Amino acid sequence: ELKVEQNPLFLSMQEGKNYTIYCNYSTTSDRLYWYRQDPGKSLESLFVLLSNGAVKQEGRLMASLDTKARLSTLHITAAVHDLSATYFCAVGWDTDKLIFGTGTRLQVFP
Amino acid sequence: DTEVTQTPKHLVMGMTNKKSLKCEQHMGHRAMYWYKQKAKKPPELMFVYSYEKLSINESVPSRFSPECPNSSLLNLHLHALQPEDSALYLCASSHHGGRSYEQYFGPGTRLTVT
């Protein structure tokens, strides 16, 4: 059974600081996704990572994938309040399945 | 059109009621999904339809009955639900085949069972 773990579960960070969210998964997969969810809202796709060593950046967020280590990271640079949300990684499994990580609730304060 | 729509946005139902959730997409996607999300938890896969056929049922109780009338529509019929079924129900769609299988999510239906 595929397990996906994220850490930290909760992250409170000051504006302007940098931090990294980690996503570890237990079984080989070559598809890794990052989603953002605002309270009471749906999931917004941030990144799709499809190969070992893939790195994608959008604004203050950068995601990477190491399939050999079964690890993906989401790096936040110079955090701003608008980034406050819950971030989920999800691992592609068995063609059609997505197995979601536990989620990281990010709170950015002044 | 890159949107997945869901109706209703909110639904309150009693344990003896029968109701349906609806999902629609016009992106030509041939895979559609139902997820259940409890508060402060990740989404959990319930059902997958590929080419209008049910391909995955994640051991969901029979009080939840999915239906895919055509390639653009997905329904979830609800009957005799329990209070613990209260949750956000998310629909998603994706291309079937190809490389990314990226799933696009609808806004969700907030269901409360009283």
PDB file of C-alpha atoms in Angstrom:
ATOM      1  CA  GLU A   1       0.000   0.000   0.000  1.00  0.00           C
ATOM      2  CA  LEU A   2       1.326   3.414  -0.973  1.00  0.00           C
ATOM      3  CA  LYS A   3       1.780   5.855   1.897  1.00  0.00           C
ATOM      4  CA  VAL A   4       2.494   9.535   1.486  1.00  0.00           C
ATOM      5  CA  GLU A   5       3.759  11.627   4.373  1.00  0.00           C
ATOM      6  CA  GLN A   6       4.327  15.342   4.568  1.00  0.00           C
ATOM      7  CA  ASN A   7       6.190  17.346   7.109  1.00  0.00           C
ATOM      8  CA  PRO A   8       5.718  19.575   8.817  1.00  0.00           C
ATOM      9  CA  LEU A   9       1.973  19.257   9.335  1.00  0.00           C
ATOM     10  CA  PHE A  10       1.763  22.858  10.440  1.00  0.00           C
ATOM     11  CA  LEU A  11       4.100  25.695   9.583  1.00  0.00           C
ATOM     12  CA  SER A  12       3.929  29.183  10.990  1.00  0.00           C
ATOM     13  CA  MET A  13       6.453  31.464   9.351  1.00  0.00           C
ATOM     14  CA  GLN A  14       7.248  35.131   9.230  1.00  0.00           C
ATOM     15  CA  GLU A  15       6.918  37.135   6.044  1.00  0.00           C
ATOM     16  CA  GLY A  16      10.177  37.283   4.126  1.00  0.00           C
ATOM     17  CA  LYS A  17      11.505  33.979   5.426  1.00  0.00           C
ATOM     18  CA  ASN A  18      12.291  30.818   3.472  1.00  0.00           C
ATOM     19  CA  TYR A  19      11.146  27.309   4.256  1.00  0.00           C
ATOM     20  CA  THR A  20      10.743  23.851   2.737  1.00  0.00           C
ATOM     21  CA  ILE A  21       7.890  21.358   2.920  1.00  0.00           C
ATOM     22  CA  TYR A  22       8.819  17.703   2.469  1.00  0.00           C
ATOM     23  CA  CYS A  23       6.797  14.928   0.871  1.00  0.00           C
ATOM     24  CA  ASN A  24       7.954  11.326   1.282  1.00  0.00           C
ATOM     25  CA  TYR A  25       6.274   8.347  -0.329  1.00  0.00           C
ATOM     26  CA  SER A  26       6.699   4.645   0.171  1.00  0.00           C
ATOM     27  CA  THR A  27       6.510   3.065  -3.301  1.00  0.00           C
ATOM     28  CA  THR A  28       7.969   3.870  -6.697  1.00  0.00           C
ATOM     29  CA  SER A  29       6.057   6.439  -8.715  1.00  0.00           C
ATOM     30  CA  ASP A  30       7.021   8.823 -11.488  1.00  0.00           C
ATOM     31  CA  ARG A  31       4.160  11.280 -11.008  1.00  0.00           C
ATOM     32  CA  LEU A  32       4.041  13.792  -8.205  1.00  0.00           C
ATOM     33  CA  TYR A  33       1.640  16.699  -7.861  1.00  0.00           C
ATOM     34  CA  TRP A  34       1.396  19.681  -5.570  1.00  0.00           C
ATOM     35  CA  TYR A  35      -1.946  21.304  -4.785  1.00  0.00           C
ATOM     36  CA  ARG A  36      -2.991  24.322  -2.769  1.00  0.00           C
ATOM     37  CA  GLN A  37      -6.249  24.515  -0.842  1.00  0.00           C
ATOM     38  CA  ASP A  38      -7.678  27.639   0.783  1.00  0.00           C
ATOM     39  CA  PRO A  39     -10.112  27.147   3.695  1.00  0.00           C
ATOM     40  CA  GLY A  40     -13.471  25.860   2.486  1.00  0.00           C
ATOM     41  CA  LYS A  41     -12.292  25.859  -1.117  1.00  0.00           C
ATOM     42  CA  SER A  42     -11.297  23.304  -3.710  1.00  0.00           C
ATOM     43  CA  LEU A  43      -7.850  22.173  -4.790  1.00  0.00           C
ATOM     44  CA  GLU A  44      -5.729  24.334  -7.068  1.00  0.00           C
ATOM     45  CA  SER A  45      -3.024  22.583  -9.081  1.00  0.00           C
ATOM     46  CA  LEU A  46       0.422  24.097  -8.520  1.00  0.00           C
ATOM     47  CA  PHE A  47       2.954  21.712 -10.050  1.00  0.00           C
ATOM     48  CA  VAL A  48       3.139  18.448 -11.964  1.00  0.00           C
ATOM     49  CA  LEU A  49       6.485  16.626 -11.672  1.00  0.00           C
ATOM     50  CA  LEU A  50       6.987  13.694 -14.018  1.00  0.00           C
ATOM     51  CA  SER A  51      10.641  12.714 -13.934  1.00  0.00           C
ATOM     52  CA  ASN A  52      13.549  12.276 -11.609  1.00  0.00           C
ATOM     53  CA  GLY A  53      15.289  15.588 -11.045  1.00  0.00           C
ATOM     54  CA  ALA A  54      12.329  17.634 -12.255  1.00  0.00           C
ATOM     55  CA  VAL A  55      12.252  21.162 -10.900  1.00  0.00           C
ATOM     56  CA  LYS A  56       9.477  23.672 -11.476  1.00  0.00           C
ATOM     57  CA  GLN A  57       9.086  27.224 -10.219  1.00  0.00           C
ATOM     58  CA  GLU A  58       6.164  29.612 -10.088  1.00  0.00           C
ATOM     59  CA  GLY A  59       6.610  32.883  -8.258  1.00  0.00           C
ATOM     60  CA  ARG A  60       7.824  32.253  -4.711  1.00  0.00           C
ATOM     61  CA  LEU A  61       7.254  28.491  -4.915  1.00  0.00           C
ATOM     62  CA  MET A  62       9.642  25.890  -6.300  1.00  0.00           C
ATOM     63  CA  ALA A  63       9.005  22.150  -6.405  1.00  0.00           C
ATOM     64  CA  SER A  64      11.449  19.322  -7.044  1.00  0.00           C
ATOM     65  CA  LEU A  65      11.291  15.560  -7.358  1.00  0.00           C
ATOM     66  CA  ASP A  66      13.826  12.862  -6.475  1.00  0.00           C
ATOM     67  CA  THR A  67      12.268   9.549  -7.479  1.00  0.00           C
ATOM     68  CA  LYS A  68      15.196   7.523  -6.190  1.00  0.00           C
ATOM     69  CA  ALA A  69      14.815   8.961  -2.698  1.00  0.00           C
ATOM     70  CA  ARG A  70      10.993   8.987  -3.085  1.00  0.00           C
ATOM     71  CA  LEU A  71      11.033  12.593  -1.997  1.00  0.00           C
ATOM     72  CA  SER A  72       9.555  15.820  -3.269  1.00  0.00           C
ATOM     73  CA  THR A  73      10.097  19.251  -1.802  1.00  0.00           C
ATOM     74  CA  LEU A  74       8.144  22.492  -2.029  1.00  0.00           C
ATOM     75  CA  HIS A  75      10.383  25.445  -1.271  1.00  0.00           C
ATOM     76  CA  ILE A  76       8.955  28.796  -0.281  1.00  0.00           C
ATOM     77  CA  THR A  77      11.081  31.867  -0.873  1.00  0.00           C
ATOM     78  CA  ALA A  78      10.445  35.152   0.932  1.00  0.00           C
ATOM     79  CA  ALA A  79       7.000  34.179   2.162  1.00  0.00           C
ATOM     80  CA  VAL A  80       4.076  36.588   1.897  1.00  0.00           C
ATOM     81  CA  HIS A  81       0.694  36.453   3.625  1.00  0.00           C
ATOM     82  CA  ASP A  82      -1.082  35.427   0.402  1.00  0.00           C
ATOM     83  CA  LEU A  83       0.714  32.087   0.536  1.00  0.00           C
ATOM     84  CA  SER A  84      -1.194  31.111   3.681  1.00  0.00           C
ATOM     85  CA  ALA A  85      -3.113  27.930   2.785  1.00  0.00           C
ATOM     86  CA  THR A  86      -2.909  24.149   3.079  1.00  0.00           C
ATOM     87  CA  TYR A  87      -0.517  22.458   0.666  1.00  0.00           C
ATOM     88  CA  PHE A  88      -0.930  18.848  -0.398  1.00  0.00           C
ATOM     89  CA  CYS A  89       1.406  16.642  -2.318  1.00  0.00           C
ATOM     90  CA  ALA A  90      -0.159  13.727  -4.182  1.00  0.00           C
ATOM     91  CA  VAL A  91       1.496  10.702  -5.722  1.00  0.00           C
ATOM     92  CA  GLY A  92       0.254   9.063  -8.886  1.00  0.00           C
ATOM     93  CA  TRP A  93      -0.532   5.400  -8.406  1.00  0.00           C
ATOM     94  CA  ASP A  94      -1.915   2.599 -10.559  1.00  0.00           C
ATOM     95  CA  THR A  95      -2.768   4.737 -13.593  1.00  0.00           C
ATOM     96  CA  ASP A  96      -5.775   6.661 -12.302  1.00  0.00           C
ATOM     97  CA  LYS A  97      -5.256   7.017  -8.579  1.00  0.00           C
ATOM     98  CA  LEU A  98      -3.907   9.940  -6.630  1.00  0.00           C
ATOM     99  CA  ILE A  99      -2.788   9.258  -3.082  1.00  0.00           C
ATOM    100  CA  PHE A 100      -2.643  12.485  -1.109  1.00  0.00           C
ATOM    101  CA  GLY A 101      -0.209  13.396   1.597  1.00  0.00           C
ATOM    102  CA  THR A 102      -1.345  14.507   5.018  1.00  0.00           C
ATOM    103  CA  GLY A 103      -1.189  18.182   4.076  1.00  0.00           C
ATOM    104  CA  THR A 104       0.831  21.081   5.458  1.00  0.00           C
ATOM    105  CA  ARG A 105      -1.067  24.016   6.846  1.00  0.00           C
ATOM    106  CA  LEU A 106       0.988  27.142   6.209  1.00  0.00           C
ATOM    107  CA  GLN A 107       0.399  30.355   8.099  1.00  0.00           C
ATOM    108  CA  VAL A 108       2.440  33.441   7.187  1.00  0.00           C
ATOM    109  CA  PHE A 109       2.419  36.309   9.655  1.00  0.00           C
ATOM    110  CA  PRO A 110       3.868  39.856   9.435  1.00  0.00           C
TER     111      PRO A 110
ATOM    112  CA  ASP B   1     -13.193  25.694 -21.123  1.00  0.00           C
ATOM    113  CA  THR B   2     -10.901  24.427 -18.341  1.00  0.00           C
ATOM    114  CA  GLU B   3     -13.492  24.209 -15.626  1.00  0.00           C
ATOM    115  CA  VAL B   4     -15.124  21.457 -13.625  1.00  0.00           C
ATOM    116  CA  THR B   5     -18.486  22.516 -12.228  1.00  0.00           C
ATOM    117  CA  GLN B   6     -20.395  20.973  -9.339  1.00  0.00           C
ATOM    118  CA  THR B   7     -23.928  21.466  -8.079  1.00  0.00           C
ATOM    119  CA  PRO B   8     -25.201  22.136  -5.541  1.00  0.00           C
ATOM    120  CA  LYS B   9     -22.565  24.088  -3.597  1.00  0.00           C
ATOM    121  CA  HIS B  10     -24.200  23.210  -0.288  1.00  0.00           C
ATOM    122  CA  LEU B  11     -26.603  20.422   0.625  1.00  0.00           C
ATOM    123  CA  VAL B  12     -28.308  19.606   3.891  1.00  0.00           C
ATOM    124  CA  MET B  13     -30.169  16.312   4.017  1.00  0.00           C
ATOM    125  CA  GLY B  14     -31.784  14.054   6.553  1.00  0.00           C
ATOM    126  CA  MET B  15     -30.798  10.446   6.990  1.00  0.00           C
ATOM    127  CA  THR B  16     -33.893   9.232   5.144  1.00  0.00           C
ATOM    128  CA  ASN B  17     -33.553  11.559   2.164  1.00  0.00           C
ATOM    129  CA  LYS B  18     -32.411  10.773  -1.360  1.00  0.00           C
ATOM    130  CA  LYS B  19     -30.344  13.398  -3.117  1.00  0.00           C
ATOM    131  CA  SER B  20     -27.831  13.640  -5.954  1.00  0.00           C
ATOM    132  CA  LEU B  21     -24.621  15.547  -6.529  1.00  0.00           C
ATOM    133  CA  LYS B  22     -23.748  16.593 -10.062  1.00  0.00           C
ATOM    134  CA  CYS B  23     -20.452  17.234 -11.787  1.00  0.00           C
ATOM    135  CA  GLU B  24     -19.787  18.450 -15.325  1.00  0.00           C
ATOM    136  CA  GLN B  25     -16.706  19.087 -17.457  1.00  0.00           C
ATOM    137  CA  HIS B  26     -16.246  20.078 -21.090  1.00  0.00           C
ATOM    138  CA  MET B  27     -12.515  19.538 -21.446  1.00  0.00           C
ATOM    139  CA  GLY B  28     -12.862  16.259 -23.319  1.00  0.00           C
ATOM    140  CA  HIS B  29     -11.533  14.354 -20.328  1.00  0.00           C
ATOM    141  CA  ARG B  30     -12.418  10.656 -20.298  1.00  0.00           C
ATOM    142  CA  ALA B  31     -11.626   9.980 -16.630  1.00  0.00           C
ATOM    143  CA  MET B  32     -13.752  11.394 -13.822  1.00  0.00           C
ATOM    144  CA  TYR B  33     -13.428  11.008 -10.073  1.00  0.00           C
ATOM    145  CA  TRP B  34     -15.290  11.434  -6.815  1.00  0.00           C
ATOM    146  CA  TYR B  35     -13.389  12.301  -3.634  1.00  0.00           C
ATOM    147  CA  LYS B  36     -14.529  12.788  -0.068  1.00  0.00           C
ATOM    148  CA  GLN B  37     -12.723  15.264   2.175  1.00  0.00           C
ATOM    149  CA  LYS B  38     -13.315  15.601   5.897  1.00  0.00           C
ATOM    150  CA  ALA B  39     -12.237  18.735   7.731  1.00  0.00           C
ATOM    151  CA  LYS B  40      -8.460  19.116   8.089  1.00  0.00           C
ATOM    152  CA  LYS B  41      -7.860  15.845   6.208  1.00  0.00           C
ATOM    153  CA  PRO B  42      -6.629  15.078   2.691  1.00  0.00           C
ATOM    154  CA  PRO B  43      -9.092  14.081  -0.035  1.00  0.00           C
ATOM    155  CA  GLU B  44      -9.877  10.356  -0.203  1.00  0.00           C
ATOM    156  CA  LEU B  45     -10.681   8.700  -3.502  1.00  0.00           C
ATOM    157  CA  MET B  46     -14.142   7.135  -3.719  1.00  0.00           C
ATOM    158  CA  PHE B  47     -14.780   6.262  -7.371  1.00  0.00           C
ATOM    159  CA  VAL B  48     -13.112   6.482 -10.762  1.00  0.00           C
ATOM    160  CA  TYR B  49     -14.862   6.355 -14.135  1.00  0.00           C
ATOM    161  CA  SER B  50     -12.845   5.726 -17.276  1.00  0.00           C
ATOM    162  CA  TYR B  51     -14.646   6.060 -20.603  1.00  0.00           C
ATOM    163  CA  GLU B  52     -17.974   6.115 -18.748  1.00  0.00           C
ATOM    164  CA  LYS B  53     -17.288   2.813 -17.032  1.00  0.00           C
ATOM    165  CA  LEU B  54     -16.663   2.391 -13.321  1.00  0.00           C
ATOM    166  CA  SER B  55     -13.033   1.350 -12.997  1.00  0.00           C
ATOM    167  CA  ILE B  56     -12.328   1.912  -9.316  1.00  0.00           C
ATOM    168  CA  ASN B  57     -14.573   1.671  -6.254  1.00  0.00           C
ATOM    169  CA  GLU B  58     -12.587   2.194  -3.088  1.00  0.00           C
ATOM    170  CA  SER B  59     -14.862   0.002  -0.942  1.00  0.00           C
ATOM    171  CA  VAL B  60     -17.396   2.785  -0.605  1.00  0.00           C
ATOM    172  CA  PRO B  61     -20.672   1.930   1.214  1.00  0.00           C
ATOM    173  CA  SER B  62     -23.617   1.227  -1.068  1.00  0.00           C
ATOM    174  CA  ARG B  63     -25.489   4.271   0.226  1.00  0.00           C
ATOM    175  CA  PHE B  64     -23.258   6.133  -2.249  1.00  0.00           C
ATOM    176  CA  SER B  65     -24.105   5.255  -5.851  1.00  0.00           C
ATOM    177  CA  PRO B  66     -22.141   6.813  -8.721  1.00  0.00           C
ATOM    178  CA  GLU B  67     -23.391   7.230 -12.262  1.00  0.00           C
ATOM    179  CA  CYS B  68     -21.737   8.460 -15.442  1.00  0.00           C
ATOM    180  CA  PRO B  69     -24.484   9.176 -18.027  1.00  0.00           C
ATOM    181  CA  ASN B  70     -22.010  10.459 -20.633  1.00  0.00           C
ATOM    182  CA  SER B  71     -18.417  11.584 -20.991  1.00  0.00           C
ATOM    183  CA  SER B  72     -19.145  15.063 -19.592  1.00  0.00           C
ATOM    184  CA  LEU B  73     -21.354  14.248 -16.623  1.00  0.00           C
ATOM    185  CA  LEU B  74     -20.840  12.467 -13.334  1.00  0.00           C
ATOM    186  CA  ASN B  75     -23.458  12.010 -10.633  1.00  0.00           C
ATOM    187  CA  LEU B  76     -23.293  10.754  -7.080  1.00  0.00           C
ATOM    188  CA  HIS B  77     -26.607   9.490  -5.740  1.00  0.00           C
ATOM    189  CA  LEU B  78     -27.031   9.589  -1.987  1.00  0.00           C
ATOM    190  CA  HIS B  79     -29.461   7.532   0.076  1.00  0.00           C
ATOM    191  CA  ALA B  80     -29.799   6.780   3.785  1.00  0.00           C
ATOM    192  CA  LEU B  81     -26.635   8.651   4.685  1.00  0.00           C
ATOM    193  CA  GLN B  82     -25.197   8.873   8.174  1.00  0.00           C
ATOM    194  CA  PRO B  83     -24.038  12.017  10.003  1.00  0.00           C
ATOM    195  CA  GLU B  84     -20.425  10.860   9.593  1.00  0.00           C
ATOM    196  CA  ASP B  85     -20.883  11.201   5.822  1.00  0.00           C
ATOM    197  CA  SER B  86     -20.920  14.975   6.242  1.00  0.00           C
ATOM    198  CA  ALA B  87     -17.934  16.258   4.274  1.00  0.00           C
ATOM    199  CA  LEU B  88     -16.790  18.179   1.206  1.00  0.00           C
ATOM    200  CA  TYR B  89     -17.357  16.077  -1.915  1.00  0.00           C
ATOM    201  CA  LEU B  90     -14.989  16.895  -4.737  1.00  0.00           C
ATOM    202  CA  CYS B  91     -15.276  15.920  -8.360  1.00  0.00           C
ATOM    203  CA  ALA B  92     -12.247  15.847 -10.649  1.00  0.00           C
ATOM    204  CA  SER B  93     -11.463  14.978 -14.244  1.00  0.00           C
ATOM    205  CA  SER B  94      -8.374  14.154 -16.279  1.00  0.00           C
ATOM    206  CA  HIS B  95      -7.242  12.898 -19.638  1.00  0.00           C
ATOM    207  CA  HIS B  96      -7.068   9.119 -19.636  1.00  0.00           C
ATOM    208  CA  GLY B  97      -3.749   8.048 -20.983  1.00  0.00           C
ATOM    209  CA  GLY B  98      -0.981  10.445 -21.872  1.00  0.00           C
ATOM    210  CA  ARG B  99       1.789  11.302 -19.509  1.00  0.00           C
ATOM    211  CA  SER B 100       0.587  13.533 -16.734  1.00  0.00           C
ATOM    212  CA  TYR B 101      -2.889  12.335 -15.691  1.00  0.00           C
ATOM    213  CA  GLU B 102      -3.244  15.754 -14.071  1.00  0.00           C
ATOM    214  CA  GLN B 103      -6.557  16.016 -12.287  1.00  0.00           C
ATOM    215  CA  TYR B 104      -8.642  19.177 -12.354  1.00  0.00           C
ATOM    216  CA  PHE B 105     -10.913  19.656  -9.381  1.00  0.00           C
ATOM    217  CA  GLY B 106     -14.337  21.223  -9.141  1.00  0.00           C
ATOM    218  CA  PRO B 107     -15.334  23.624  -6.339  1.00  0.00           C
ATOM    219  CA  GLY B 108     -16.952  20.854  -4.298  1.00  0.00           C
ATOM    220  CA  THR B 109     -20.305  20.257  -2.618  1.00  0.00           C
ATOM    221  CA  ARG B 110     -20.439  20.820   1.130  1.00  0.00           C
ATOM    222  CA  LEU B 111     -22.752  18.077   2.441  1.00  0.00           C
ATOM    223  CA  THR B 112     -24.306  18.088   5.902  1.00  0.00           C
ATOM    224  CA  VAL B 113     -26.303  15.067   7.046  1.00  0.00           C
ATOM    225  CA  THR B 114     -28.660  15.740   9.950  1.00  0.00           C
TER     226      THR B 114
END
